[in-house]
Coordinates of N, CA and C and ligand atoms in Angstrom, one line a residue:
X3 N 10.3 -18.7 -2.9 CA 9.9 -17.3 -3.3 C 9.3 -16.5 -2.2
X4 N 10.5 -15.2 -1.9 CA 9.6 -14.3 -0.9 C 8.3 -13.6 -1.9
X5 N 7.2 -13.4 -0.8 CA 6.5 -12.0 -1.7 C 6.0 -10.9 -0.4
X6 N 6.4 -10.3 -0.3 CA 6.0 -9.0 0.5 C 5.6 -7.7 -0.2
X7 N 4.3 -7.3 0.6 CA 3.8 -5.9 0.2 C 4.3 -4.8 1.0
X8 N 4.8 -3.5 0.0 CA 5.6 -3.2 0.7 C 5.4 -1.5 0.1
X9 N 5.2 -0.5 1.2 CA 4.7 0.6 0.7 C 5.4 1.4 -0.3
X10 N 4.6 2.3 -0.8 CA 5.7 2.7 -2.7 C 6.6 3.7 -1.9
X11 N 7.0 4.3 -0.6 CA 7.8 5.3 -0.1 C 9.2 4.2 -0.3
X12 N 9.0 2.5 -0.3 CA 10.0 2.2 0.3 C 10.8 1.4 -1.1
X13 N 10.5 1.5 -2.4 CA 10.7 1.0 -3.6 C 11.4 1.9 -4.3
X14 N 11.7 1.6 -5.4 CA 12.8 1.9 -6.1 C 12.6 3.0 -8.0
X15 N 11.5 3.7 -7.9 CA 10.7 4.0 -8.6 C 11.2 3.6 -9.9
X16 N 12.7 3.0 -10.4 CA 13.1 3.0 -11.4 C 12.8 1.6 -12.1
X17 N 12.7 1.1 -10.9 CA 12.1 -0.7 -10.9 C 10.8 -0.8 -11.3
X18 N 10.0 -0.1 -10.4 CA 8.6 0.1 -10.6 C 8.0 0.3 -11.9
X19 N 8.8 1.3 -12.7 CA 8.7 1.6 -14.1 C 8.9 0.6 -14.8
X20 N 10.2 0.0 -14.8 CA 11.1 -1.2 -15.6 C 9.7 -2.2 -15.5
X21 N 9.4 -2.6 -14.5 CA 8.2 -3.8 -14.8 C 6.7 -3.7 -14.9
X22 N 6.7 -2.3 -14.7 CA 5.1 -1.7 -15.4 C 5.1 -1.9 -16.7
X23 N 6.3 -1.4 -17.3 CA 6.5 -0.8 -18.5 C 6.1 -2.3 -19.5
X24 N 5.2 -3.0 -19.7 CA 4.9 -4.2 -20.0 C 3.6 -4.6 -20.6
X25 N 3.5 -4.8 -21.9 CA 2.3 -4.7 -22.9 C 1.7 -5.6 -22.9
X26 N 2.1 -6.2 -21.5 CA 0.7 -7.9 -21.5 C 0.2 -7.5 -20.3
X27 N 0.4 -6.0 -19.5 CA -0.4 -5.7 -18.4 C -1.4 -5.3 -19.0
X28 N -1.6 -4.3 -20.1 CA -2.8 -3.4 -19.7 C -4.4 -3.8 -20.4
X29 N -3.8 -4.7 -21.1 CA -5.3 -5.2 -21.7 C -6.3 -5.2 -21.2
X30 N -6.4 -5.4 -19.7 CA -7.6 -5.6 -19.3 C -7.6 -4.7 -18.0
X31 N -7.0 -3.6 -18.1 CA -6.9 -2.7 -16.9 C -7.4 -1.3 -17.8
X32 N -8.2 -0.1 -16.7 CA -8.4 0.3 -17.4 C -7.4 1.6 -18.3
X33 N -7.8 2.3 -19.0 CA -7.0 3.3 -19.8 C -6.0 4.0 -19.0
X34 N -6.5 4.6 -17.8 CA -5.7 5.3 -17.1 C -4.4 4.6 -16.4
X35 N -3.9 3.6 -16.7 CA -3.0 2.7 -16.5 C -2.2 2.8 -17.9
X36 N -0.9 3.6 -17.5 CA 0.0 3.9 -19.0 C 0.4 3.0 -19.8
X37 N 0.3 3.3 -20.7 CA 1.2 2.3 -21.7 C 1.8 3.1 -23.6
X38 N 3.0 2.6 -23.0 CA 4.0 2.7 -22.6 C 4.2 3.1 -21.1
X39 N 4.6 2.4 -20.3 CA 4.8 3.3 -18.8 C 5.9 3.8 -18.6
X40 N 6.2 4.9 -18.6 CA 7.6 5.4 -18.3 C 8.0 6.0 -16.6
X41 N 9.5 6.1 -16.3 CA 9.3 6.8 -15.1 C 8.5 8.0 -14.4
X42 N 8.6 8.7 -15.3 CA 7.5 10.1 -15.2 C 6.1 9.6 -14.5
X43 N 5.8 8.3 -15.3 CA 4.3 7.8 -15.0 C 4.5 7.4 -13.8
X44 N 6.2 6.1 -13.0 CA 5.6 6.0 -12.0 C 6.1 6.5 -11.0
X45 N 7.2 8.0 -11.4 CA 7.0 8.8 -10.0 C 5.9 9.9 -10.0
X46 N 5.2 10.1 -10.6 CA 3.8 10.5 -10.4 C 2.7 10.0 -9.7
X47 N 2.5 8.6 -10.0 CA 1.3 7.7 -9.2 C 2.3 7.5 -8.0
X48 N 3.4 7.3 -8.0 CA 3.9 6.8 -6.4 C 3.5 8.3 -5.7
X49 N 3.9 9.7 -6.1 CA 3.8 11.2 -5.3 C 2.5 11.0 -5.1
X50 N 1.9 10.7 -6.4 CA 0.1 11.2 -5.9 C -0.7 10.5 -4.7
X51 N 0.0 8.9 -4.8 CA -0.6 8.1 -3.6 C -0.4 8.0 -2.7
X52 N 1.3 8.9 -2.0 CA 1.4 8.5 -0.7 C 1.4 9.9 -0.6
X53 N 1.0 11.3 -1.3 CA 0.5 12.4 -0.9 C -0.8 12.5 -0.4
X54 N -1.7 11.8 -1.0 CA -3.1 11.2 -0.8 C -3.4 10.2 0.4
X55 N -2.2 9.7 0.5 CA -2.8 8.6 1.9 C -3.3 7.7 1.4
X56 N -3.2 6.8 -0.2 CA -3.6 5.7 -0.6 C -3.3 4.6 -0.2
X57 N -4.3 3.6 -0.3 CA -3.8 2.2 0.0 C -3.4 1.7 -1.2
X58 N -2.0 2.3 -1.9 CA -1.5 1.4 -2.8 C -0.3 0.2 -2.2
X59 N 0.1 -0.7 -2.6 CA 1.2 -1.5 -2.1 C 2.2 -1.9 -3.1
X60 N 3.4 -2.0 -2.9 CA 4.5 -2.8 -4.2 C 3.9 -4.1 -4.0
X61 N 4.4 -4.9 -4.8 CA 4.4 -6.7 -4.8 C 6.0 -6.5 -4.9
X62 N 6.3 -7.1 -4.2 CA 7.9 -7.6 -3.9 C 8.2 -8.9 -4.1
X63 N 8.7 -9.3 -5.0 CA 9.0 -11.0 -5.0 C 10.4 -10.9 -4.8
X64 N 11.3 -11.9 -4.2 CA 12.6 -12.1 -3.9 C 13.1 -10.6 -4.1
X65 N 12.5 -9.7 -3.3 CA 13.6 -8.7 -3.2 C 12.8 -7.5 -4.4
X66 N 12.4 -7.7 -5.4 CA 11.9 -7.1 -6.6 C 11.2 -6.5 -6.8
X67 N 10.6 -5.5 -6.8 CA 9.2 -4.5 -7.1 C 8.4 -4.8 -8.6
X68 N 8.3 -6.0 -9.0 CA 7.1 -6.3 -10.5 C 6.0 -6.3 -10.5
X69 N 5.1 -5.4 -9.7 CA 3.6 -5.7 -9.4 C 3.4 -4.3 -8.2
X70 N 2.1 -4.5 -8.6 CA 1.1 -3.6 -7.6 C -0.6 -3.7 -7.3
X71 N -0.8 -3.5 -6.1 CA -2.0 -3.4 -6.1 C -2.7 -2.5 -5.1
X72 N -4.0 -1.7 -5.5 CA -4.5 -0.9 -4.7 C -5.8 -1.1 -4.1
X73 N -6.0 0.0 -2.9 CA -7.4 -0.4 -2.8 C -7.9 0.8 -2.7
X74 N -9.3 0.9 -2.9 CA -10.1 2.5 -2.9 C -11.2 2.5 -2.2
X75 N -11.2 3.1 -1.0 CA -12.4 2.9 -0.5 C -13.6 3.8 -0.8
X76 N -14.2 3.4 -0.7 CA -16.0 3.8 -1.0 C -16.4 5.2 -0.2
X77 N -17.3 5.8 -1.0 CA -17.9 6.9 0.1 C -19.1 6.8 0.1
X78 N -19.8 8.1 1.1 CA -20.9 7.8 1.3 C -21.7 6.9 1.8
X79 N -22.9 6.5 1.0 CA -23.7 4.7 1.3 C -22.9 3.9 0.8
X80 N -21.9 4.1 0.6 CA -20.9 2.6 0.2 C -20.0 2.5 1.0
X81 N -19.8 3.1 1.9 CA -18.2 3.4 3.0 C -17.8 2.5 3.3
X82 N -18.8 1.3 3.2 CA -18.3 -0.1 4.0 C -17.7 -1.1 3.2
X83 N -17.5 -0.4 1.7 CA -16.9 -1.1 1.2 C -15.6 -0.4 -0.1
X84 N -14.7 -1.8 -0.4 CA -13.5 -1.4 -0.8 C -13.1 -1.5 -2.0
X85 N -13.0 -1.0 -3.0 CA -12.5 -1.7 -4.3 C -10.5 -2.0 -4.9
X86 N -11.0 -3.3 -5.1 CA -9.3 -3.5 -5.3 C -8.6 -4.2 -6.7
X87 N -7.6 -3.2 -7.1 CA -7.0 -3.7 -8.3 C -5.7 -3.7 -8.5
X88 N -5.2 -4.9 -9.1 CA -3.9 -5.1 -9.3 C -3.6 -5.4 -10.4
X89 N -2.1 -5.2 -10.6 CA -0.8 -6.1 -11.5 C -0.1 -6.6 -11.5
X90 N 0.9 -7.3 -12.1 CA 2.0 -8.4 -12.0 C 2.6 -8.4 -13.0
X91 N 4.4 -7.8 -13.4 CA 4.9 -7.9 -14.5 C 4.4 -9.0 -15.0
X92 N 4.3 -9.7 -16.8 CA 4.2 -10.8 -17.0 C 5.0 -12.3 -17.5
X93 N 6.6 -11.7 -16.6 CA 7.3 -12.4 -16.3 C 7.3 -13.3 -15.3
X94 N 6.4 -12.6 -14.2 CA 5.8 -13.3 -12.8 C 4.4 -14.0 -13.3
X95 N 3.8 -14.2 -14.6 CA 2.3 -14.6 -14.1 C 2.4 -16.2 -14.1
X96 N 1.3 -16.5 -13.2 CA 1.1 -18.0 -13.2 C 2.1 -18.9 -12.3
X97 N 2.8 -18.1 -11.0 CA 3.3 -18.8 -10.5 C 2.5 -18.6 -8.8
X98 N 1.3 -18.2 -9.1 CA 0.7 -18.3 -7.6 C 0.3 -17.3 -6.7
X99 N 1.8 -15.6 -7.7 CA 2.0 -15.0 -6.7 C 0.3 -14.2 -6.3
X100 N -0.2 -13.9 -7.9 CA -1.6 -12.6 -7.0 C -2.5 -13.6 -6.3
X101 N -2.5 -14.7 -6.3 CA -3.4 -15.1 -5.4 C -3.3 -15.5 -4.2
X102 N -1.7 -15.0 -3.7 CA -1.4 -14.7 -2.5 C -1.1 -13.6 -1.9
X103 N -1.1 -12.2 -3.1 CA -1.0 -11.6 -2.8 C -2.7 -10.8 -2.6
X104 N -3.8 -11.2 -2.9 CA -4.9 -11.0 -2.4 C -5.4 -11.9 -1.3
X105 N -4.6 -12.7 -0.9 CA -5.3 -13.6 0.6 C -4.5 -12.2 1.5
X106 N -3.4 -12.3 1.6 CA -2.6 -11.1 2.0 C -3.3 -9.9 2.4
X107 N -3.8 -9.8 1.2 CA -4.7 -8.0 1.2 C -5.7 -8.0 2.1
X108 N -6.6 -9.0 1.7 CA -7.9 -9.3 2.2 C -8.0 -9.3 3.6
X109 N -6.9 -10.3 4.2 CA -6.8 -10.4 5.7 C -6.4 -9.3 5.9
X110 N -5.5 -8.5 5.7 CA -5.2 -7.3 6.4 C -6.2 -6.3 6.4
X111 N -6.9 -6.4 4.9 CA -8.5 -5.1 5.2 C -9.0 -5.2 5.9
X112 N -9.8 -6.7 6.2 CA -10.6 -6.9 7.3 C -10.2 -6.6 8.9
X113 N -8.7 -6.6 9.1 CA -8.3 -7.1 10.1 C -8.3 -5.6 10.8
X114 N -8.0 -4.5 9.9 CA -7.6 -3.4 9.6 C -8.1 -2.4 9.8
X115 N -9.6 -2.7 8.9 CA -10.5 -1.8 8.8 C -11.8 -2.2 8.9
X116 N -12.7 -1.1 9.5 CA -14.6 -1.4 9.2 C -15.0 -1.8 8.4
X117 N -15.0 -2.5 7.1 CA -15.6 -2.6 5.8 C -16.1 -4.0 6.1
X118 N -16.9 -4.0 5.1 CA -17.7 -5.4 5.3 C -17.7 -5.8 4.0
X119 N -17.5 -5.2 2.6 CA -17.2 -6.1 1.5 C -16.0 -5.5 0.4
X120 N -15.1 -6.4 0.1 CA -14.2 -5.6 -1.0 C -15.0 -6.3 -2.1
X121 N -14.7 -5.5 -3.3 CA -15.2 -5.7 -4.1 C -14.0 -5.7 -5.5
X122 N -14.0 -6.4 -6.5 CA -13.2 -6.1 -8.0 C -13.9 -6.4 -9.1
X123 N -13.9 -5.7 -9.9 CA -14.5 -5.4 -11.1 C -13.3 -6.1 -12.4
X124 N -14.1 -6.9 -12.8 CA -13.1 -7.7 -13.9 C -13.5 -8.0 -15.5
X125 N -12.7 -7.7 -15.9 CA -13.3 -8.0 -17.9 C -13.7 -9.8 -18.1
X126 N -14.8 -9.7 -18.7 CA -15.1 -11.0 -18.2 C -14.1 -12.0 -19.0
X127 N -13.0 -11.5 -19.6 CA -12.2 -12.8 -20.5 C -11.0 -12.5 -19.8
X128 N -11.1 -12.0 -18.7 CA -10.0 -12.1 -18.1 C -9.7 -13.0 -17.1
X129 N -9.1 -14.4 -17.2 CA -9.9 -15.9 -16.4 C -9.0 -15.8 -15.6
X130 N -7.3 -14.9 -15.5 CA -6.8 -15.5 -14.4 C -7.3 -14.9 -13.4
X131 N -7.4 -13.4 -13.2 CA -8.2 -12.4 -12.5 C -9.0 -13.3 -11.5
X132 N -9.9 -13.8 -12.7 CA -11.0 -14.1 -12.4 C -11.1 -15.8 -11.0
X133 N -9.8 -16.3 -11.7 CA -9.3 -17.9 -10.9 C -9.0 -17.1 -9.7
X134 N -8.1 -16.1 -9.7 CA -7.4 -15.5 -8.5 C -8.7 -15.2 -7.2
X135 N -9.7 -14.4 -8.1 CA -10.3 -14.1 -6.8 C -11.2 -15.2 -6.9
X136 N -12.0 -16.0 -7.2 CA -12.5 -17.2 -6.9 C -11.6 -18.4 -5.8
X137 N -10.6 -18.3 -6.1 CA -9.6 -18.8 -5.4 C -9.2 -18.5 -4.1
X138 N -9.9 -17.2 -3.8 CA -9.8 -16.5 -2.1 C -11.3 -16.3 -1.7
X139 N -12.1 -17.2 -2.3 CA -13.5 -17.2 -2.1 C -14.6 -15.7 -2.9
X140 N -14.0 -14.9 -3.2 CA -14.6 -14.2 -3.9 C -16.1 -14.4 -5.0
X141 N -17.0 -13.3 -4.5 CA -18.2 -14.1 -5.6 C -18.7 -13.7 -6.8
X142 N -19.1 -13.7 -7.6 CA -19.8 -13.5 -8.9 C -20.7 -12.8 -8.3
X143 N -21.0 -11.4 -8.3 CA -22.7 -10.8 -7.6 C -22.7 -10.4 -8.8
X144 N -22.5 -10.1 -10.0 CA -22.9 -9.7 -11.1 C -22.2 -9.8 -12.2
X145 N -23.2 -9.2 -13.8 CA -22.2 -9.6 -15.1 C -23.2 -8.9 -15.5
X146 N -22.4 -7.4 -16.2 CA -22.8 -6.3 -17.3 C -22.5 -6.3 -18.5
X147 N -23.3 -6.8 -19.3 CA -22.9 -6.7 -20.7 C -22.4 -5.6 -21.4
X148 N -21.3 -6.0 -22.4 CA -21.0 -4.7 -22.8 C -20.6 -3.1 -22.2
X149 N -20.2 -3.7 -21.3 CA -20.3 -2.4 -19.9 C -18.8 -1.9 -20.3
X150 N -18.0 -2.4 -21.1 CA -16.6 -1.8 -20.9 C -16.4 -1.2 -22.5
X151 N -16.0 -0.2 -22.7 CA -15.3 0.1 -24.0 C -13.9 0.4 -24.0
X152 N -13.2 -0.2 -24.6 CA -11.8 -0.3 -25.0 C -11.0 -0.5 -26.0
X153 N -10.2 -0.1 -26.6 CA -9.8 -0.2 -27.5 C -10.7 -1.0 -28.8
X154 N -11.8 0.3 -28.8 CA -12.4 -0.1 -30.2 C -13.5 -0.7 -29.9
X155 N -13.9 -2.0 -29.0 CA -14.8 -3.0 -28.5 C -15.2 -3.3 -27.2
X156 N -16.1 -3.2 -27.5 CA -17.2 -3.5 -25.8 C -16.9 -5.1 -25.3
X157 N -16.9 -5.1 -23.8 CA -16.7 -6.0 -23.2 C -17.4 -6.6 -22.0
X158 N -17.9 -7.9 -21.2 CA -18.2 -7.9 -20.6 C -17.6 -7.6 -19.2
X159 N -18.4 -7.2 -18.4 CA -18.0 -6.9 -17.0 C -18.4 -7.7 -15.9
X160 N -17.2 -8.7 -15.2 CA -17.7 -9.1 -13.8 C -17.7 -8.4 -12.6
X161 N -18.6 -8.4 -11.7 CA -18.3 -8.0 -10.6 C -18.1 -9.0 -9.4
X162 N -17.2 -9.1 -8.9 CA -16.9 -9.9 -7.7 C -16.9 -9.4 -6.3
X163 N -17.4 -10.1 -5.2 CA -17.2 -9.4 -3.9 C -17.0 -10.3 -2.9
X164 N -16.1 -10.4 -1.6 CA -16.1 -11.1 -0.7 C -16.6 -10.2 0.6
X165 N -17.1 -11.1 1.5 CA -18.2 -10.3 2.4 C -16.7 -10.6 3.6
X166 N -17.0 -9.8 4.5 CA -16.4 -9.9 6.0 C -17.4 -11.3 6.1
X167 N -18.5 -11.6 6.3 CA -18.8 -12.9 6.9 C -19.0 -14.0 6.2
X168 N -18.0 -14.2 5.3 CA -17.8 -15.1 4.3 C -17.1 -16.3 5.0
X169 N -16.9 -17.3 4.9 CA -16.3 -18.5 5.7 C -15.1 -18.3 6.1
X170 N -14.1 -17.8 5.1 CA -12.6 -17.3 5.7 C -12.7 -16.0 6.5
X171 N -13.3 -15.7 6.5 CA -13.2 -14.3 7.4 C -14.1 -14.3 8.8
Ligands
LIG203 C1 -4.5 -11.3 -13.4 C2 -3.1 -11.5 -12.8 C3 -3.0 -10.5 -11.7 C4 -2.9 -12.9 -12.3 O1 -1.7 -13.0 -11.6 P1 -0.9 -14.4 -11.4 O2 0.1 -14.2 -10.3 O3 -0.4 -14.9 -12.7 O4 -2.1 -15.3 -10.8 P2 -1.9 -16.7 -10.2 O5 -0.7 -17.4 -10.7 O6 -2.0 -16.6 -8.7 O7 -3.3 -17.5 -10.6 C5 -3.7 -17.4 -12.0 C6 -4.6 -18.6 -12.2 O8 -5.3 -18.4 -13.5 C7 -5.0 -19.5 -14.3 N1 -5.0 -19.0 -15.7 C8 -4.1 -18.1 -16.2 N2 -4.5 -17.8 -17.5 C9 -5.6 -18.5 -17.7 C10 -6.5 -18.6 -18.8 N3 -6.3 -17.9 -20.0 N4 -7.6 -19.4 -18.7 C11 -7.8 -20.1 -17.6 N5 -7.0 -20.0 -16.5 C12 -5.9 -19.2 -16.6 C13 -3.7 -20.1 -13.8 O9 -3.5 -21.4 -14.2 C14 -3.9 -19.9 -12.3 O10 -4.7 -20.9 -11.8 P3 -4.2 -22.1 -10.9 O11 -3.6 -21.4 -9.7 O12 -5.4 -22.8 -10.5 O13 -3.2 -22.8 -11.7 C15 -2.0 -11.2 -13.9 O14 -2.2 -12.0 -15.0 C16 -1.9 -9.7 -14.3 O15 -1.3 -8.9 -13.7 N6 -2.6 -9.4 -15.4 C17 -2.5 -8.1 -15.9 C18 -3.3 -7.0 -15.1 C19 -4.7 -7.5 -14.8 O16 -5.4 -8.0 -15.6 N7 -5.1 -7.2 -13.5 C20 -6.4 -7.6 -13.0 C21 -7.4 -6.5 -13.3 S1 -9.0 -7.0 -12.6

């Protein structure tokens, strides 16, 4: 299995859609993440982010665009640090790929950029999320109860962060 990150100028926006478009992604992402995702939705976020200068990336497995992930950096008193979120059609989940696709990420932030902690915000029932970034050393700095409302019901909130001077880094 190849997996390469691979910028959204260089993808296929029709693909992009085809595997967004997927009702086991959004549960735990927040609202602004379509669903139904149609192409409209993803040649919009592809215009807006590489008009913007985002750090969004495709997930590419064998050739394929079924995944994405971004990162957002901080302003102000937070500049040094980066917040990052992804997805994975859920025809790809559980074979390894996001938690290679966040060692990926992570070494290139650091390597990349001044920041000194990325940071992801996760629904606390969300365990692969949660395996994934524990799995690249990522830490538990916090848990907000009831912090999320969504469809209907409140939900717990993890916060995770890995430091630049964390043992892998
Ligand atoms: C979360 C997500 C990115 C994980 O991607 P993935 O490629 O399937 O993740 P991986 O295969 O690398 O690792 C998942 C791990 O969680 C485990 N896992 C999956 N579901 C689980 C569950 N319900 N309970 C416990 N462990 C679970 C897997 O066994 C695996 O652990 P292992 O490597 O020790 O076997 C993917 O499920 C996804 O895109 N979800 C929808 C969007 C989303 O929630 N994004 C995250 C927002 S913070």
């Amino acid at each position: 299995m190849i997996i390469e990150l691979k910028s959204l100028d260089e993808i296929d926006p029709c693909e992009f859609a085809y595997y967004a478009n997927d009702p086991n992604i959004n549960t735990y992402l927040r609202n602004s993440f379509p669903a139904p995702y149609t192409l409209d939705h993803a040649l919009s976020f592809i215009t807006h982010s590489l008009q913007h200068h985002a750090l969004d990336f495709a997930i590419v497995v064998d050739g394929k665009c079924v995944g994405c992930v971004g990162v957002t950096f901080q302003k102000d008193i937070f500049l040094k640090n980066a917040e990052i979120g992804y997805w994975l059609n859920s025809q790809y989940w559980g074979k390894g790929i996001m938690s290679q696709v966040i060692k990926m990420l992570c070494s290139y932030l650091f390597s990349n950029y001044t920041i000194h902690k990325i940071c992801a915000d996760v629904f606390a029932e969300n365990k692969a999320s949660c395996i994934v970034l524990e799995k690249n050393g990522f830490i538990q700095e916090g848990y907000r109860r009831e912090h999320i409302y969504k469809d209907g019901c409140y939900h717990d909130l993890i916060l995770y962060a890995l430091w630049r001077n964390s043992d892998e880094y």
